[in-house]
Structures are given as structure tokens and as C-alpha cells.
Short mmCIF file of C-alpha atoms in Angstrom, two decimals:
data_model
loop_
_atom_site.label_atom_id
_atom_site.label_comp_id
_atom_site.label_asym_id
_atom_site.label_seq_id
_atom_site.Cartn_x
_atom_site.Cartn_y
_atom_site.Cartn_z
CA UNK A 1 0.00 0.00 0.00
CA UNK A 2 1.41 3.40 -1.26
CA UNK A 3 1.73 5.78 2.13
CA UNK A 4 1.55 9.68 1.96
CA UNK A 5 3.33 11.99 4.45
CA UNK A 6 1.07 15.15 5.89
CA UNK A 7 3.20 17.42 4.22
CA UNK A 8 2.53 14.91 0.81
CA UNK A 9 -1.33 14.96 1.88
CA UNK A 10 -1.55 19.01 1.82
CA UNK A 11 -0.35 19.51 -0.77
CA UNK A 12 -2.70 17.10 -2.81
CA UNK A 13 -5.30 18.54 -0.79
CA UNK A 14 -4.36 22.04 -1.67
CA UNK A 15 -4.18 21.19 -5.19
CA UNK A 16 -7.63 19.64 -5.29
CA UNK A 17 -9.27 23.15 -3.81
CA UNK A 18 -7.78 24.97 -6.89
CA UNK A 19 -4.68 26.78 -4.57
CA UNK A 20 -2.19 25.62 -7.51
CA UNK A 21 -4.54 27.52 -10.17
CA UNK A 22 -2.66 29.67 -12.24
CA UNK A 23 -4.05 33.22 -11.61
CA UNK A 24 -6.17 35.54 -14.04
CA UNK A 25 -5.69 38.68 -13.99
CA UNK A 26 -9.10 39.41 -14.54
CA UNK A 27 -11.48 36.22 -13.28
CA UNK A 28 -13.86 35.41 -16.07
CA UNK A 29 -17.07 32.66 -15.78
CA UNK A 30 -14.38 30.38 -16.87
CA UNK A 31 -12.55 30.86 -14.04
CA UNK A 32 -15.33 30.65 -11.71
CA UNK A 33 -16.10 27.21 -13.16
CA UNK A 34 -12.23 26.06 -13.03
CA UNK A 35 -12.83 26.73 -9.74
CA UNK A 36 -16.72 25.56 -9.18
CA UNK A 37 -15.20 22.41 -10.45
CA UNK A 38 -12.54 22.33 -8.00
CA UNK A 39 -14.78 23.09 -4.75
CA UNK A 40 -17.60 21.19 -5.86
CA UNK A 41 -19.86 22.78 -3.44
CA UNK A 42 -20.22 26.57 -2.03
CA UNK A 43 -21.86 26.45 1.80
CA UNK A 44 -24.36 29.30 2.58
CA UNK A 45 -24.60 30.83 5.37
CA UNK A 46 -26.76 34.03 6.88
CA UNK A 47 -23.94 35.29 8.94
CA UNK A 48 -22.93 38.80 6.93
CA UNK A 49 -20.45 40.23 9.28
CA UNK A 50 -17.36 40.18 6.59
CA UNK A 51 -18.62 38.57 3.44
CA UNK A 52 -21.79 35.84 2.63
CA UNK A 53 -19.86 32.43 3.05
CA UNK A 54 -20.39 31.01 -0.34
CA UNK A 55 -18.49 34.38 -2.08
CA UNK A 56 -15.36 33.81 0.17
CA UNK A 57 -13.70 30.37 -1.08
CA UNK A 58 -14.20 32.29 -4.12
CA UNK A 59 -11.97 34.97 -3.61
CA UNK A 60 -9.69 32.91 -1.28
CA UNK A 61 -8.94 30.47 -4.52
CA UNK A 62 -9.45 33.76 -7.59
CA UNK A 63 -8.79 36.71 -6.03
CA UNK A 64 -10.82 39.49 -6.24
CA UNK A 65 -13.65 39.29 -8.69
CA UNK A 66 -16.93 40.42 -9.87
CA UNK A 67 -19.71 38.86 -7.27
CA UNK A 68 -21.66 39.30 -10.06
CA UNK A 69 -20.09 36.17 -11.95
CA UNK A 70 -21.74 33.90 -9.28
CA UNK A 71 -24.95 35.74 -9.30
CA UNK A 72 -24.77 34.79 -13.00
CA UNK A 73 -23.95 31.20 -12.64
CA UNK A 74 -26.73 31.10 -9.80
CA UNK A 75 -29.92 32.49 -11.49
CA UNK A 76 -32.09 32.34 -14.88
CA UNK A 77 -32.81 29.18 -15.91
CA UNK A 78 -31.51 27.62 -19.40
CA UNK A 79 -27.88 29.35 -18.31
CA UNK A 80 -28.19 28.06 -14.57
CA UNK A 81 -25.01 26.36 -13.55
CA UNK A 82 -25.89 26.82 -9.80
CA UNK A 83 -28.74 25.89 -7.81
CA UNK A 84 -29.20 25.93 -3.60
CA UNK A 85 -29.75 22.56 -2.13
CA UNK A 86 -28.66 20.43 0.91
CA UNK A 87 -25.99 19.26 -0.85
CA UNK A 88 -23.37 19.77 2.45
CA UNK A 89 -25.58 21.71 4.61
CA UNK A 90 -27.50 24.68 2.97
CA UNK A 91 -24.63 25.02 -0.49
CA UNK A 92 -25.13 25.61 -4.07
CA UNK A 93 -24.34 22.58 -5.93
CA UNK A 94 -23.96 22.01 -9.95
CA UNK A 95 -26.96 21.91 -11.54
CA UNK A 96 -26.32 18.22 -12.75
CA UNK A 97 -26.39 17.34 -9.14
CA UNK A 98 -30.04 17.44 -9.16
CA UNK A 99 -30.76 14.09 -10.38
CA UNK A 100 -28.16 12.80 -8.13
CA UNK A 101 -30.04 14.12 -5.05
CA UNK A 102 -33.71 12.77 -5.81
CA UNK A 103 -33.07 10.09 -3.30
CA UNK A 104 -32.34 12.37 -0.50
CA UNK A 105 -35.23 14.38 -1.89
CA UNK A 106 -37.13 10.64 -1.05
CA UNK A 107 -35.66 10.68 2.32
CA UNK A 108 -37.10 13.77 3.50
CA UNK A 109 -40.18 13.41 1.48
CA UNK A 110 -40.59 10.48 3.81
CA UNK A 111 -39.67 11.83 7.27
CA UNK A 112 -41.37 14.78 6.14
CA UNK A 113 -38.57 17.70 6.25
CA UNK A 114 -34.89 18.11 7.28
CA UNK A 115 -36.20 19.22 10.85
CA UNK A 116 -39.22 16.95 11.61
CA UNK A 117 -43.10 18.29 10.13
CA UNK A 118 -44.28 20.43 12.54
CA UNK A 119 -46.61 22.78 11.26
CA UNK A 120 -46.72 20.79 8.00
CA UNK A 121 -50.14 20.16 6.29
CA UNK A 122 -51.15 18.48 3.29
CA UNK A 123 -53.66 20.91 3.26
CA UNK A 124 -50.72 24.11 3.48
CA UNK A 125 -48.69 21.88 1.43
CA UNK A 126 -51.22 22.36 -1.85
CA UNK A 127 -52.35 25.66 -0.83
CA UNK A 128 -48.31 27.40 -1.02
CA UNK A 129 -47.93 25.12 -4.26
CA UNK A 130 -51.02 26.80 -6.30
CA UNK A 131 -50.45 30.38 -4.75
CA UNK A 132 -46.70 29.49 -6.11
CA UNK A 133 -47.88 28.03 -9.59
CA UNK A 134 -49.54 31.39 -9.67
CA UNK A 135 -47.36 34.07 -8.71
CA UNK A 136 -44.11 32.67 -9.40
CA UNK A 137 -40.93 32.75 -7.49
CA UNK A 138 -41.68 33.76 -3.24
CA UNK A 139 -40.67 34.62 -0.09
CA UNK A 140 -42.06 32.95 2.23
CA UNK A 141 -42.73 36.30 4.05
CA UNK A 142 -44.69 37.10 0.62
CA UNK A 143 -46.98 34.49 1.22
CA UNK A 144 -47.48 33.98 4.86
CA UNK A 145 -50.28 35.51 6.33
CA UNK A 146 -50.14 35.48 10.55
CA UNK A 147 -49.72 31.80 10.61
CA UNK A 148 -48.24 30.59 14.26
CA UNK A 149 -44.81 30.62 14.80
CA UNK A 150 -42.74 28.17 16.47
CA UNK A 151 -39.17 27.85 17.14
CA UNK A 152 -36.97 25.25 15.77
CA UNK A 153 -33.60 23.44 17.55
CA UNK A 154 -31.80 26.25 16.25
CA UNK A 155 -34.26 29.01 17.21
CA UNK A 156 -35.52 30.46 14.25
CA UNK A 157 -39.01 31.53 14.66
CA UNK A 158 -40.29 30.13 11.48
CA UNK A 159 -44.19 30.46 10.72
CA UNK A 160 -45.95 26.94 9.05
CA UNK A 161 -45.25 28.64 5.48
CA UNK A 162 -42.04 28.85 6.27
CA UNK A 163 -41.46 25.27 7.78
CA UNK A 164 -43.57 23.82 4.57
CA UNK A 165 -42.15 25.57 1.98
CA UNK A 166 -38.52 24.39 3.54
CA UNK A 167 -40.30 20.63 3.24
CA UNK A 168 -41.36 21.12 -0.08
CA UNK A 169 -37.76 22.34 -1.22
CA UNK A 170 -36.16 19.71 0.91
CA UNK A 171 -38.10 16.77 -0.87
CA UNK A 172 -37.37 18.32 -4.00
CA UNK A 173 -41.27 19.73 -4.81
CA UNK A 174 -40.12 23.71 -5.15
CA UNK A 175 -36.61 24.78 -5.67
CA UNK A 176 -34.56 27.34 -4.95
CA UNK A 177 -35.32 30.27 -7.79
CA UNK A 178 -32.82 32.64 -5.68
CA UNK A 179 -32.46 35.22 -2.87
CA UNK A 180 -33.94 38.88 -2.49
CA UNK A 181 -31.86 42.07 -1.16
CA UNK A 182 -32.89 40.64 2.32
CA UNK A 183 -31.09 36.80 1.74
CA UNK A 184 -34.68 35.58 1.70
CA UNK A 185 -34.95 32.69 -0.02
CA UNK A 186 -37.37 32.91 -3.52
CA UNK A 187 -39.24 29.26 -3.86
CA UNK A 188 -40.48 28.27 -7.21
CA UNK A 189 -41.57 25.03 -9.48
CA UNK A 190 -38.35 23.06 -10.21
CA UNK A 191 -39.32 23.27 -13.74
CA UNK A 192 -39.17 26.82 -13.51
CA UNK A 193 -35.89 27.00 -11.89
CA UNK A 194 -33.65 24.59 -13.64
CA UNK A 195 -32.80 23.79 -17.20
CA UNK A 196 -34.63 20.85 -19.07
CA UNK A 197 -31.25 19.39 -19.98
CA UNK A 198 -31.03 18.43 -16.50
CA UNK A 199 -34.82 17.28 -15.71
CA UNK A 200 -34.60 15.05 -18.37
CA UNK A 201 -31.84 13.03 -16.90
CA UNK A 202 -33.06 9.80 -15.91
CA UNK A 203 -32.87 9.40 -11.86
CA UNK A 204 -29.87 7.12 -11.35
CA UNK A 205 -30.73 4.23 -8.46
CA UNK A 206 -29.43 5.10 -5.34
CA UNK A 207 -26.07 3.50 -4.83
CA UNK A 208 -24.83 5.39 -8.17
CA UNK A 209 -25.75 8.47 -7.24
CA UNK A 210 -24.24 7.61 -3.71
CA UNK A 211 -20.80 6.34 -5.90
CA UNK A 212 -20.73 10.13 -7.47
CA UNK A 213 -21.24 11.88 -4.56
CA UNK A 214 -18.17 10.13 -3.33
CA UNK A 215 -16.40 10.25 -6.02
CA UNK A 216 -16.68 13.96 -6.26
CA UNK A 217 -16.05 14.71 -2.99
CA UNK A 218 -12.82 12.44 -3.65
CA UNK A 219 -11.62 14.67 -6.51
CA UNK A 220 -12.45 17.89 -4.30
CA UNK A 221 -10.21 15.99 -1.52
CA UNK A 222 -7.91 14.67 -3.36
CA UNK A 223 -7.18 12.28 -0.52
CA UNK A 224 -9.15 11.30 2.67
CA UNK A 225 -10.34 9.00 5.08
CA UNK A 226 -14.08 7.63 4.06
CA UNK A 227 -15.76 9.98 6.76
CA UNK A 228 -13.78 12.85 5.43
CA UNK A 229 -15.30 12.12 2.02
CA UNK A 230 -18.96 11.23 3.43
CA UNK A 231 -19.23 14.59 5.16
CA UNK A 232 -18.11 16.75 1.90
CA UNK A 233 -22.05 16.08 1.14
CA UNK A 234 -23.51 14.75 4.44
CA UNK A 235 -24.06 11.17 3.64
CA UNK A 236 -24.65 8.49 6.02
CA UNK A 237 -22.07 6.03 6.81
CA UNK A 238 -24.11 2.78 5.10
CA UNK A 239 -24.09 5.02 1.57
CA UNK A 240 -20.36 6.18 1.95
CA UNK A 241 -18.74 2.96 3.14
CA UNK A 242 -20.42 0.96 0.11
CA UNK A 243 -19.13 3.85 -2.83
CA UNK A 244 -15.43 3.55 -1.30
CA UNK A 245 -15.72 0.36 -1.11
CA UNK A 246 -17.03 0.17 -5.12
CA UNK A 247 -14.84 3.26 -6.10
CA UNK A 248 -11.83 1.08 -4.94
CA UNK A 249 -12.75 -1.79 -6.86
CA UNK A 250 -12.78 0.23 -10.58
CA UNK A 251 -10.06 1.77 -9.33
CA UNK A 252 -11.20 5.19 -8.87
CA UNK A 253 -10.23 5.43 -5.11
CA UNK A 254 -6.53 4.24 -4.12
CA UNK A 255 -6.41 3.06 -0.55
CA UNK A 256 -3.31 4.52 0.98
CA UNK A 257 -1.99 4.71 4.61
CA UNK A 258 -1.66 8.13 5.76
CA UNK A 259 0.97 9.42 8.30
CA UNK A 260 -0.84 10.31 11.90
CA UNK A 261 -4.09 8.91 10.71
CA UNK A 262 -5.17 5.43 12.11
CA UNK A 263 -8.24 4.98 9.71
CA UNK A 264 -8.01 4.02 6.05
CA UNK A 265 -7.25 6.89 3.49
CA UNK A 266 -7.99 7.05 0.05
CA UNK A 267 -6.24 9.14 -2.56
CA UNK A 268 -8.43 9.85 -6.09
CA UNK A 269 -6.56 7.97 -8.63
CA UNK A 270 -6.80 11.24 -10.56
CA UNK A 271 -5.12 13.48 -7.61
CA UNK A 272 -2.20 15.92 -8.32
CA UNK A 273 0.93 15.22 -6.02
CA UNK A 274 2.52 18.48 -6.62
CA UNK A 275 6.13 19.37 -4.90
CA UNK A 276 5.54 22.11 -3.59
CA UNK A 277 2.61 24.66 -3.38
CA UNK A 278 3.29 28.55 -3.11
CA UNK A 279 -0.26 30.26 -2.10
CA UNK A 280 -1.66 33.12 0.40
CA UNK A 281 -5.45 33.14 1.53
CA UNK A 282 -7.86 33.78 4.34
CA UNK A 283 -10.34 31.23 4.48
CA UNK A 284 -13.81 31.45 5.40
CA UNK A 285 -14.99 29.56 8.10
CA UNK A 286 -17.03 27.38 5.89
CA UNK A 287 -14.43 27.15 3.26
CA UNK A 288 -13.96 23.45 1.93
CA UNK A 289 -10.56 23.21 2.56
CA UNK A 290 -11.28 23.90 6.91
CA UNK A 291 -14.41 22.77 7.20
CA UNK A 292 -14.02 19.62 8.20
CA UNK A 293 -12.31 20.08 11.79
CA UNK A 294 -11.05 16.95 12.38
CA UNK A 295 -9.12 16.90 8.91
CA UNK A 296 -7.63 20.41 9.81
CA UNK A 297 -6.30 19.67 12.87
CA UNK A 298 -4.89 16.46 11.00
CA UNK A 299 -3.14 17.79 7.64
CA UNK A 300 -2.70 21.05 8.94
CA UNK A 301 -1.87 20.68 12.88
CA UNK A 302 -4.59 23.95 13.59
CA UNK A 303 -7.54 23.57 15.59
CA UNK A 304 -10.36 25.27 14.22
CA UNK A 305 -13.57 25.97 16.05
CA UNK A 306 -16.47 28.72 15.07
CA UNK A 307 -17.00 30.66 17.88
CA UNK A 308 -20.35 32.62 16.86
CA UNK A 309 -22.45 30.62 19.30
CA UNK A 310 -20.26 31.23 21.81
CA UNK A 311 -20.83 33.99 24.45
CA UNK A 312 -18.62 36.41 23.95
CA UNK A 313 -16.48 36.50 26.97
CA UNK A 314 -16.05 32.81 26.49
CA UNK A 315 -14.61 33.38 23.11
CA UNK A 316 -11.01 32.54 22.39
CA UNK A 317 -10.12 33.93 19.72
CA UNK A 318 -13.42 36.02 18.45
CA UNK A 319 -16.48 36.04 16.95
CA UNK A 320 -15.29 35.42 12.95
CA UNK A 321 -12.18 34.24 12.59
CA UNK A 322 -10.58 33.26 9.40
CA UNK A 323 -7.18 31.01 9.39
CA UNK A 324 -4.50 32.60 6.97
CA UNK A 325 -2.90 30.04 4.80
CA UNK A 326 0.34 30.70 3.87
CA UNK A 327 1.82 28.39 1.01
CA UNK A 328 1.12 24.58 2.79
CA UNK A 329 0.79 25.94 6.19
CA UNK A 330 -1.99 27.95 7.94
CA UNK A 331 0.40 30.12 9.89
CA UNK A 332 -1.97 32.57 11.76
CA UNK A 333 -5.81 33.45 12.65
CA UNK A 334 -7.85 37.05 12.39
CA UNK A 335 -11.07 37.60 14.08
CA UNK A 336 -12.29 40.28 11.08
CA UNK A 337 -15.65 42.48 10.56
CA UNK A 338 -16.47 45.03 7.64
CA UNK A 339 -17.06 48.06 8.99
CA UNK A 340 -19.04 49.19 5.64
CA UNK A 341 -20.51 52.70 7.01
CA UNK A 342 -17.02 53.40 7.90
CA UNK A 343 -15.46 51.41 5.05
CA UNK A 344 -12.78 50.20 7.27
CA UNK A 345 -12.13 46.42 7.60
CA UNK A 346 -11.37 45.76 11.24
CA UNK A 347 -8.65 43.43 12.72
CA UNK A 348 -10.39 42.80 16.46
CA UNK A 349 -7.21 39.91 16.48
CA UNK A 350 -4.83 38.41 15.43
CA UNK A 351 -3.23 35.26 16.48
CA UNK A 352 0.73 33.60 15.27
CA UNK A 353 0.77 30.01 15.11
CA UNK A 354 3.61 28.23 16.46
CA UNK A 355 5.23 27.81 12.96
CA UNK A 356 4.62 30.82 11.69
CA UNK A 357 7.30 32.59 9.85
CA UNK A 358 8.96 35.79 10.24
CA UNK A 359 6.97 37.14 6.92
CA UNK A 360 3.09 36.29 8.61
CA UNK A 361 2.80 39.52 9.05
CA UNK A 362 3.57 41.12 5.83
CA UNK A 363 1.92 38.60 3.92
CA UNK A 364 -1.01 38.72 6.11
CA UNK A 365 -1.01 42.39 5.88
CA UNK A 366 -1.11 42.48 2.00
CA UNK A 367 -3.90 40.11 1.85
CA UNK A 368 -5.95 41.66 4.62
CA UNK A 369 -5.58 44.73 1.60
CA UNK A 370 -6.38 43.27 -0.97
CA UNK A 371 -9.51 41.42 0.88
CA UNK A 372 -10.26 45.82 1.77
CA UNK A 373 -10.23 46.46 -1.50
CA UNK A 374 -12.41 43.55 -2.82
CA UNK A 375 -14.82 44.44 -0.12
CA UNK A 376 -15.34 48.34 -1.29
CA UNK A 377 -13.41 49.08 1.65
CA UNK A 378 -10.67 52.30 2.20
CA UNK A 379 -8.80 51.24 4.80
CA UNK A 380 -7.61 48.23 7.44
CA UNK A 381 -7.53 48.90 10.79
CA UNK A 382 -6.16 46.27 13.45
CA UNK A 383 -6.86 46.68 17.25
CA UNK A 384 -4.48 45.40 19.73
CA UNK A 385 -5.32 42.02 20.90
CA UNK A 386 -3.63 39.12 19.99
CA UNK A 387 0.25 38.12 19.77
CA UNK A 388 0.52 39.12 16.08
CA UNK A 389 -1.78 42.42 16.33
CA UNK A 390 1.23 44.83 16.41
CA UNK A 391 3.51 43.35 14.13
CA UNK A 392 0.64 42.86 11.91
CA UNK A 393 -0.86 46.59 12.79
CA UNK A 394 3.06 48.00 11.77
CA UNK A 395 2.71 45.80 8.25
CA UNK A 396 -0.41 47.31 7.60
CA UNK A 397 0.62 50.65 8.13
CA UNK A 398 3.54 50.00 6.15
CA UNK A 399 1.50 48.82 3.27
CA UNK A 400 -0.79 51.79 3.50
CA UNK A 401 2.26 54.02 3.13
CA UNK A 402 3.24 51.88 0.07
CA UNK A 403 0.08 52.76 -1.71
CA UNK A 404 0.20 56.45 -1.11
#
């Protein structure tokens, strides 16, 4: 059996993400689908304090670019090369992942919804689904009217329309037609939403779409253990474990032993073993490449945890903190917000790792600019807390001097 060292592992892993990419100058819709093709998946997330998650791994892997590209690539229909599903958790997923997903449309269809059917009527079910037909693509704030609230495990006061229409998207009966200035989700008739090449696909049976799930989140990978590539699309262990095992057979999947890692890894017999990998990035905290933890802390040696539950004077490190990667290291952490009324990006910490080198700071500081200037932002401002927060507030300053 062929055996990989970490430093081996992240740099295939790096590869796969699209860090090796050569750069263009300006990104086109080619290069968001290079790199589409690369992450496989873009996470969404409500949480707007720096950037929506699914535009970071964007910029982290192109640069800065036109948002517009993904709005593009995310609405009309015939040109749609994006659509939101629960493809990882909430993500938008190729379009030609659709088919692939009808039996985890059948899954939730049966236990009606991804959070249990409270609320959720046969009767309400029809009723949003004509008043849909009708009006097209809606809120479900447009179409509620008073109904009872109740909260969910996570809190959210949703009303009944909102819990149904989240069933009826969930088992595949409305889709995802886009979101309003608000980040309110637009639900409308799958047939209205996504192009006929791909609703004429026939449905493949279940353990081939469950074979190119895996697969896919092998060549987004490029190697990992089988729960590493099971949670790149949140698939249960008895779907997973039967792909790897089948990938492995036609060869697809090479089973390889990993250094530090006691379970069974498998490299894509496609993967890229590059030598060496020279890259700089902040990464989102739902950014492929970090978000599963336990693979971090593994190829990378950084322990990652989201601390926006957390109450703040429990916090470690801060509220939304991005890990900086610096060529095949992450070398040091910043807890950031967008200030956008003062059009300052603020630096509330920054953290060294233990390897970090002598240039974090510098490098940091140039991309913590460049992330200003993507944003719309004039200026970057870093506040003193955290072991790199001077040294990075004198780069910064620096930097700013360079530009004048």
C-alpha cells in the first residue's frame, strides 16, 4: 500500500481546492467554473459580518472578482449552472447534481422535512404550491399571512409557510429560484428553476448516485479517510462505506496509509501530487478546505472551532475568525468584521501560530488589503489584541504608506 506523508497529503489537498490555479488577472465565468469544479460545493450561510460564506472560497482560490459572476452562474434558468440545495448543509451545488439528489429528496419526502413536520399540512402543502404556480418565485414572508410561529432546535421563529415551503424544497417539490436584497430565499416550481437538460436526466438508483457523490467529494479531496469524504455532502455512513468500497474496486479510489491517521485513506486515482505549493489566503470559516475540523487539525496541525455561538467572553479567539494560509501551512488566525458605514475592515485579532514565519505579518497584511479592497473598503484597521496584532498593525501601516 502506497503511504503519503502530511506534508505529501496538503499539498494534494491544496491542489484539489484549486490553490495551484494559475491566476487571471481578470477572473472570467471560466474561471469561476475552473474553480466551481474544484470546490464542488459553495456552503451558505446568513452570517454577513465580513462577506456571505459562499463568495469567500471564491476569492480565497481567484482573487478578487466580480460577485456578479456567481450571481450569474446562480440564477435564470436555461444558463443556470448553480442551484441551492442540501448538498453539504444549505450550499449551491452544480446543476447536474439534481438528479443525483432525488433520493435524498425521497428521504425527506418520507420523514417529512430536514427538521421533523411540525406545522406541515397536506392541506398548506397544496395551498403554497397553487399560490406558487400562480405568482411565481416567493418569499415565504410574501406568502405567509399570521400563521403561528414556532421555534426550531436552532431558534428560528419560522411560521408553518415557512417550515412547509422548507419541506417542499427539501423533498425536492419547489426549488430554490434565488435570494432577495434581504437573503430571503425565492421558492419556485423546479421546472421553472432549472434547465430541461437536467430534468430530463433519468434518476440514477441510489447507490450510483451515492458512488458520485463520493467520487466527487474524492476529486475535491484529493485524498481522505471515508468519513472525510462522506461529510463533503452529508451522507450516512451505510451510503459512503459501500461507494469507497465500489470506487476502490474500478479503481477510482486508491487506498493509501496516511501518516498520523489510524483509519483508512484514500487518494483519487486522478489526484495531483505536486512538490511544492506557493499560495496566500484567508479562508472562510465554511471554506472546503477547513471545514471539516477533524481533517484540519490532522493535515494542517490547527484547531479550528467557530466561535459565533459562543458567548462572547467565552470566546477565544473572536467572533469570525478566518485562518491565513500561507503556502502549505496555515500560519496565523484574524477575528475580522467590515465596517461598511465606515469602510474600514477591522482586525479585532490576530493570532501567530507556532510555525509561523517571520513574513506572517507582511503577507497577512497584504492580503488583509487586498480582501479591503475587494470588499469596497478604504482602509484596514487592526486593534491590539492578539500576539501578532502589532507586528501585523506596523505591516499594515507600512502597506498603506506603500500605496500612497
Amino acid at each position: 500500500m502506497q503511504s503519503l506523508s502530511l506534508a505529501q497529503a496538503r499539498r494534494i489537498a491544496l491542489a484539489a481546492q484549486g490553490f495551484l490555479d494559475p491566476p487571471h488577472s481578470t477572473p472570467t465565468l471560466a474561471t469561476l467554473n475552473r474553480t466551481l469544479r474544484r470546490t464542488g460545493v459553495l456552503q451558505v450561510d446568513s452570517v454577513n459580518v465580513l462577506q456571505r460564506a459562499h463568495y469567500m472560497p471564491l476569492f480565497s482560490r481567484m482573487g478578487g472578482y466580480d460577485t456578479d459572476l456567481l450571481r450569474r452562474a446562480s440564477s435564470g434558468r436555461a444558463q443556470r449552472r448553480l442551484v441551492e440545495y442540501w448538498a453539504h448543509v444549505q450550499a449551491f451545488m452544480p446543476v447536474e447534481l439534481w438528479p443525483h439528489m432525488q433520493h435524498r429528496m425521497a428521504q425527506h419526502r418520507a420523514q417529512r422535512g430536514k427538521w421533523g413536520s411540525e406545522g406541515v399540512t397536506e392541506e398548506l402543502e397544496t395551498s403554497l404550491v397553487a399560490e406558487i404556480v400562480d405568482r411565481g418565485a416567493s418569499t415565504a414572508r410574501d406568502l405567509d399571512e399570521g400563521l403561528p410561529r414556532t421555534k426550531d432546535q436552532w431558534g428560528w421563529n419560522w411560521s408553518a409557510t415557512r417550515r412547509t415551503l422548507d419541506y417542499l424544497y427539501a423533498a425536492g417539490e419547489l426549488a430554490i429560484a434565488g435570494r432577495n436584497s434581504q437573503f430571503e430565499v425565492l421558492y419556485d416550481l423546479p421546472e421553472r428553476v432549472l434547465p430541461d437538460a437536467v430534468l430530463v436526466v433519468p434518476v440514477p438508483e441510489p447507490a450510483e448516485a451515492h458512488r458520485e457523490l463520493v467520487r466527487r467529494a474524492a476529486l475535491s479531496h484529493g485524498v481522505g479517510t471515508e468519513p472525510d469524504l462522506r461529510d463533503y455532502y452529508r451522507m450516512k455512513p451505510t451510503e459512503s462505506q459501500a461507494a469507497v468500497a465500489s470506487l476502490v474496486e474500478d479503481g477510482e479510489l486508491v487506498p493509501v496509509a496516511l501518516e498520523g491517521c489510524r483509519k483508512p485513506a484514500y487518494l483519487h486515482a486522478a489526484a495531483r501530487v505536486p512538490r511544492k505549493v506557493r499560495t496566500r489566503a484567508l479562508l472562510s470559516p465554511f471554506d472546503p478546505l477547513v471545514w471539516e475540523r477533524t481533517r484540519t487539525e490532522l493535515l494542517f496541525g490547527f484547531r479550528y472551532r467557530i466561535e459565533i455561538y459562543v458567548p462572547e467572553a467565552q470566546r477565544e479567539f473572536g467572533y469570525y475568525v478566518l485562518p491565513f494560509l500561507l503556502d502549505e501551512a496555515i500560519v496565523a488566525r484574524v477575528d475580522l468584521k467590515a465596517d461598511r458605514k465606515g469602510r474600514v475592515l477591522l482586525v479585532k485579532a490576530a493570532y501567530a501560530e507556532e510555525q509561523a514565519p517571520a513574513d506572517t505579518a507582511d503577507e497577512l497584511a497584504a492580503e488583509l488589503r487586498s480582501l479591503a479592497d475587494w470588499l469596497g473598503l478604504d482602509d484596514v484597521s487592526v486593534a491590539a489584541r492578539g500576539d501578532l496584532s502589532a507586528a501585523l498593525d506596523a505591516a499594515v501601516r507600512s502597506s498603506g504608506a506603500a500605496l500612497l
